[in-house]
PDB file of C-alpha atoms in Angstrom:
ATOM      1  CA  MET A1475     -11.006  -4.875  16.357  1.00 97.00           C
ATOM      2  CA  VAL A1476      -7.677  -3.494  15.061  1.00 98.00           C
ATOM      3  CA  ILE A1477      -6.391  -5.078  11.562  1.00 98.00           C
ATOM      4  CA  SER A1478      -3.391  -4.612   9.816  1.00 98.00           C
ATOM      5  CA  ILE A1479      -2.808  -5.638   5.929  1.00 98.00           C
ATOM      6  CA  ALA A1480       0.247  -6.831   4.246  1.00 98.00           C
ATOM      7  CA  VAL A1481      -0.057  -6.556  -0.055  1.00 98.00           C
ATOM      8  CA  HIS A1482       2.525  -8.574  -1.842  1.00 98.00           C
ATOM      9  CA  GLY A1483       1.085  -8.719  -5.360  1.00 97.00           C
ATOM     10  CA  ALA A1484       1.318  -6.494  -7.829  1.00 94.00           C
ATOM     11  CA  PRO A1485      -2.269  -4.788  -9.023  1.00 93.00           C
ATOM     12  CA  TYR A1486      -3.903  -6.191 -12.092  1.00 89.00           C
ATOM     13  CA  ALA A1487      -1.034  -9.256 -11.899  1.00 91.00           C
ATOM     14  CA  SER A1488      -2.687 -11.138  -8.906  1.00 92.00           C
ATOM     15  CA  ALA A1489      -5.855 -10.562  -7.224  1.00 95.00           C
ATOM     16  CA  SER A1490      -3.610  -9.697  -3.745  1.00 97.00           C
ATOM     17  CA  SER A1491      -4.395  -5.964  -4.038  1.00 96.00           C
ATOM     18  CA  ARG A1492      -7.995  -6.097  -5.184  1.00 96.00           C
ATOM     19  CA  THR A1493      -8.667  -8.565  -2.746  1.00 98.00           C
ATOM     20  CA  ALA A1494      -6.875  -6.752   0.414  1.00 98.00           C
ATOM     21  CA  LEU A1495      -9.020  -3.676  -0.968  1.00 98.00           C
ATOM     22  CA  ARG A1496     -11.846  -5.275  -0.863  1.00 98.00           C
ATOM     23  CA  PHE A1497     -11.038  -6.516   2.949  1.00 98.00           C
ATOM     24  CA  ALA A1498     -10.314  -3.803   3.937  1.00 98.00           C
ATOM     25  CA  GLU A1499     -13.662  -1.410   2.878  1.00 98.00           C
ATOM     26  CA  SER A1500     -15.200  -4.500   4.661  1.00 98.00           C
ATOM     27  CA  ALA A1501     -13.439  -4.316   7.488  1.00 98.00           C
ATOM     28  CA  LEU A1502     -14.173  -0.368   7.915  1.00 98.00           C
ATOM     29  CA  ARG A1503     -18.128  -1.000   7.217  1.00 98.00           C
ATOM     30  CA  LEU A1504     -18.027  -3.538   9.902  1.00 98.00           C
ATOM     31  CA  GLY A1505     -16.333  -0.928  12.841  1.00 98.00           C
ATOM     32  CA  HIS A1506     -13.242  -2.239  12.692  1.00 98.00           C
ATOM     33  CA  ARG A1507     -10.364  -0.098  12.438  1.00 98.00           C
ATOM     34  CA  ILE A1508      -7.084  -0.830   9.853  1.00 98.00           C
ATOM     35  CA  HIS A1509      -3.817   0.410  11.478  1.00 98.00           C
ATOM     36  CA  ARG A1510      -1.848   0.125   8.308  1.00 98.00           C
ATOM     37  CA  VAL A1511      -1.563  -1.230   4.964  1.00 98.00           C
ATOM     38  CA  PHE A1512       1.944  -2.410   4.654  1.00 98.00           C
ATOM     39  CA  PHE A1513       2.705  -3.089   0.455  1.00 98.00           C
ATOM     40  CA  TYR A1514       5.630  -5.504   0.228  1.00 98.00           C
ATOM     41  CA  HIS A1515       7.369  -7.061  -2.764  1.00 97.00           C
ATOM     42  CA  ASP A1516       5.589  -6.094  -6.034  1.00 97.00           C
ATOM     43  CA  GLY A1517       2.939  -5.126  -3.920  1.00 97.00           C
ATOM     44  CA  VAL A1518       4.756  -1.336  -3.533  1.00 97.00           C
ATOM     45  CA  LEU A1519       3.723  -1.267  -7.253  1.00 96.00           C
ATOM     46  CA  ALA A1520       0.391  -0.010  -6.256  1.00 96.00           C
ATOM     47  CA  ALA A1521       1.909   3.585  -4.761  1.00 97.00           C
ATOM     48  CA  ALA A1522       3.228   4.090  -8.269  1.00 94.00           C
ATOM     49  CA  GLY A1523       0.937   7.244  -9.082  1.00 79.00           C
ATOM     50  CA  GLN A1524       1.749   7.552 -12.681  1.00 81.00           C
ATOM     51  CA  GLY A1525       0.014   4.180 -13.762  1.00 80.00           C
ATOM     52  CA  VAL A1526      -3.599   4.424 -15.663  1.00 84.00           C
ATOM     53  CA  ALA A1527      -6.299   1.887 -15.424  1.00 82.00           C
ATOM     54  CA  PRO A1528      -7.974   0.245 -18.395  1.00 83.00           C
ATOM     55  CA  GLN A1529     -11.410   1.943 -18.668  1.00 86.00           C
ATOM     56  CA  ASP A1530     -12.764  -1.524 -18.125  1.00 87.00           C
ATOM     57  CA  GLU A1531     -10.654  -2.442 -14.679  1.00 87.00           C
ATOM     58  CA  GLU A1532     -11.096  -1.085 -11.491  1.00 90.00           C
ATOM     59  CA  ASP A1533      -8.250   1.764 -10.662  1.00 92.00           C
ATOM     60  CA  LEU A1534      -6.911  -0.055  -7.566  1.00 94.00           C
ATOM     61  CA  HIS A1535      -4.079   2.585  -6.844  1.00 94.00           C
ATOM     62  CA  ALA A1536      -7.308   5.217  -6.727  1.00 95.00           C
ATOM     63  CA  GLY A1537      -9.420   2.536  -4.387  1.00 96.00           C
ATOM     64  CA  TRP A1538      -6.122   2.856  -2.114  1.00 97.00           C
ATOM     65  CA  VAL A1539      -5.569   6.431  -2.271  1.00 97.00           C
ATOM     66  CA  ARG A1540      -9.553   6.730  -1.581  1.00 97.00           C
ATOM     67  CA  LEU A1541      -9.317   4.247   1.295  1.00 98.00           C
ATOM     68  CA  GLY A1542      -6.064   6.051   2.857  1.00 97.00           C
ATOM     69  CA  GLU A1543      -7.491   9.472   2.631  1.00 97.00           C
ATOM     70  CA  SER A1544     -11.171   9.582   3.584  1.00 97.00           C
ATOM     71  CA  HIS A1545     -10.520   6.606   6.573  1.00 97.00           C
ATOM     72  CA  GLY A1546      -6.836   7.873   7.854  1.00 96.00           C
ATOM     73  CA  VAL A1547      -5.714   4.524   6.835  1.00 97.00           C
ATOM     74  CA  GLU A1548      -1.633   4.502   6.606  1.00 98.00           C
ATOM     75  CA  LEU A1549      -0.328   3.277   3.465  1.00 98.00           C
ATOM     76  CA  ALA A1550       3.198   1.874   4.184  1.00 98.00           C
ATOM     77  CA  VAL A1551       5.220   0.924   1.098  1.00 98.00           C
ATOM     78  CA  CYS A1552       8.737  -1.118   1.903  1.00 98.00           C
ATOM     79  CA  ILE A1553      11.775   1.406   0.974  1.00 98.00           C
ATOM     80  CA  ALA A1554      13.884  -1.685  -0.181  1.00 97.00           C
ATOM     81  CA  ASN A1555      10.980  -2.786  -2.363  1.00 98.00           C
ATOM     82  CA  ALA A1556      10.281   0.328  -3.633  1.00 97.00           C
ATOM     83  CA  LEU A1557      13.645   1.421  -4.531  1.00 97.00           C
ATOM     84  CA  LYS A1558      14.102  -1.447  -6.700  1.00 97.00           C
ATOM     85  CA  ARG A1559      10.960  -1.316  -8.416  1.00 97.00           C
ATOM     86  CA  GLY A1560      11.461   2.882  -9.246  1.00 95.00           C
ATOM     87  CA  VAL A1561       8.969   4.075  -6.552  1.00 97.00           C
ATOM     88  CA  LEU A1562      10.142   7.133  -5.363  1.00 96.00           C
ATOM     89  CA  ASP A1563       9.054   9.858  -2.890  1.00 96.00           C
ATOM     90  CA  GLU A1564      10.287  13.197  -2.999  1.00 95.00           C
ATOM     91  CA  ALA A1565      13.331  12.261  -0.329  1.00 96.00           C
ATOM     92  CA  GLU A1566      14.004   9.060  -2.276  1.00 95.00           C
ATOM     93  CA  ARG A1567      14.216  11.195  -5.912  1.00 96.00           C
ATOM     94  CA  ASP A1568      16.528  13.411  -4.250  1.00 96.00           C
ATOM     95  CA  ARG A1569      18.950  11.091  -2.089  1.00 96.00           C
ATOM     96  CA  TYR A1570      19.355   8.874  -5.587  1.00 95.00           C
ATOM     97  CA  GLU A1571      19.470  12.144  -7.550  1.00 95.00           C
ATOM     98  CA  LYS A1572      16.688  10.908  -9.652  1.00 95.00           C
ATOM     99  CA  GLU A1573      14.543  13.165 -11.861  1.00 94.00           C
ATOM    100  CA  ALA A1574      11.000  11.991 -10.898  1.00 94.00           C
ATOM    101  CA  VAL A1575       8.773  11.241  -7.715  1.00 95.00           C
ATOM    102  CA  THR A1576       6.549   8.297  -8.852  1.00 95.00           C
ATOM    103  CA  ALA A1577       4.979   7.657  -5.741  1.00 96.00           C
ATOM    104  CA  HIS A1578       1.810   9.266  -4.791  1.00 96.00           C
ATOM    105  CA  PRO A1579       1.921  11.159  -1.630  1.00 96.00           C
ATOM    106  CA  ALA A1580      -0.889   9.224  -0.174  1.00 97.00           C
ATOM    107  CA  PHE A1581       2.007   6.733   0.575  1.00 98.00           C
ATOM    108  CA  ALA A1582       4.849   6.870   2.727  1.00 98.00           C
ATOM    109  CA  ILE A1583       7.718   4.691   2.129  1.00 98.00           C
ATOM    110  CA  VAL A1584       8.841   2.870   5.428  1.00 98.00           C
ATOM    111  CA  GLY A1585      11.128   0.690   6.674  1.00 97.00           C
ATOM    112  CA  LEU A1586      10.437  -2.656   7.892  1.00 96.00           C
ATOM    113  CA  GLY A1587      10.235  -1.626  11.520  1.00 97.00           C
ATOM    114  CA  GLN A1588       6.633  -0.415  10.344  1.00 97.00           C
ATOM    115  CA  LEU A1589       5.758  -4.010   9.303  1.00 97.00           C
ATOM    116  CA  ILE A1590       6.835  -5.202  12.612  1.00 97.00           C
ATOM    117  CA  GLU A1591       5.206  -2.209  14.810  1.00 97.00           C
ATOM    118  CA  ALA A1592       1.727  -3.390  12.830  1.00 97.00           C
ATOM    119  CA  MET A1593       1.798  -6.868  13.667  1.00 97.00           C
ATOM    120  CA  THR A1594       2.609  -5.937  17.348  1.00 97.00           C
ATOM    121  CA  ALA A1595       0.089  -3.115  17.294  1.00 97.00           C
ATOM    122  CA  SER A1596      -3.068  -4.954  15.858  1.00 98.00           C
ATOM    123  CA  ASP A1597      -5.130  -7.663  17.069  1.00 98.00           C
ATOM    124  CA  ARG A1598      -4.790  -9.597  13.546  1.00 98.00           C
ATOM    125  CA  PHE A1599      -2.863  -9.197  10.819  1.00 98.00           C
ATOM    126  CA  VAL A1600      -3.395 -10.532   7.366  1.00 98.00           C
ATOM    127  CA  THR A1601      -1.383 -10.968   4.281  1.00 98.00           C
ATOM    128  CA  PHE A1602      -2.544 -11.234   0.601  1.00 98.00           C
ATOM    129  CA  ALA A1603       0.068 -13.194  -0.867  1.00 96.00           C
ATOM    130  CA  ALA A1604       0.674 -12.816  -4.825  1.00 90.00           C
TER     131      ALA A1604
END
């Protein structure tokens, strides 16, 4: 089965990101394919590469990067929500003449068309609300 996932909640502010990551890992172990994970609203903060998880908490950012890199899962970040929250890749940093790239390169900043495509290309679309 092909599955796409939407994550709406900020890491550490809700269980949304952690639960979505566990769901994706379990689905992959069961032989399903994750087509895309789309980070939306505060969920885009999962892409912020500068945060440091407390020693006694799981590093959700590292978990998403590991999932994307080891399983070839696209980690898509909504551009409108990313810009509002200061999550920038090189292209957006240059476009808006900002000083720093704040998004980890494992995450792609994309438009809402990628969300619609994920819905139509998947057998199941699962949303993890904030």
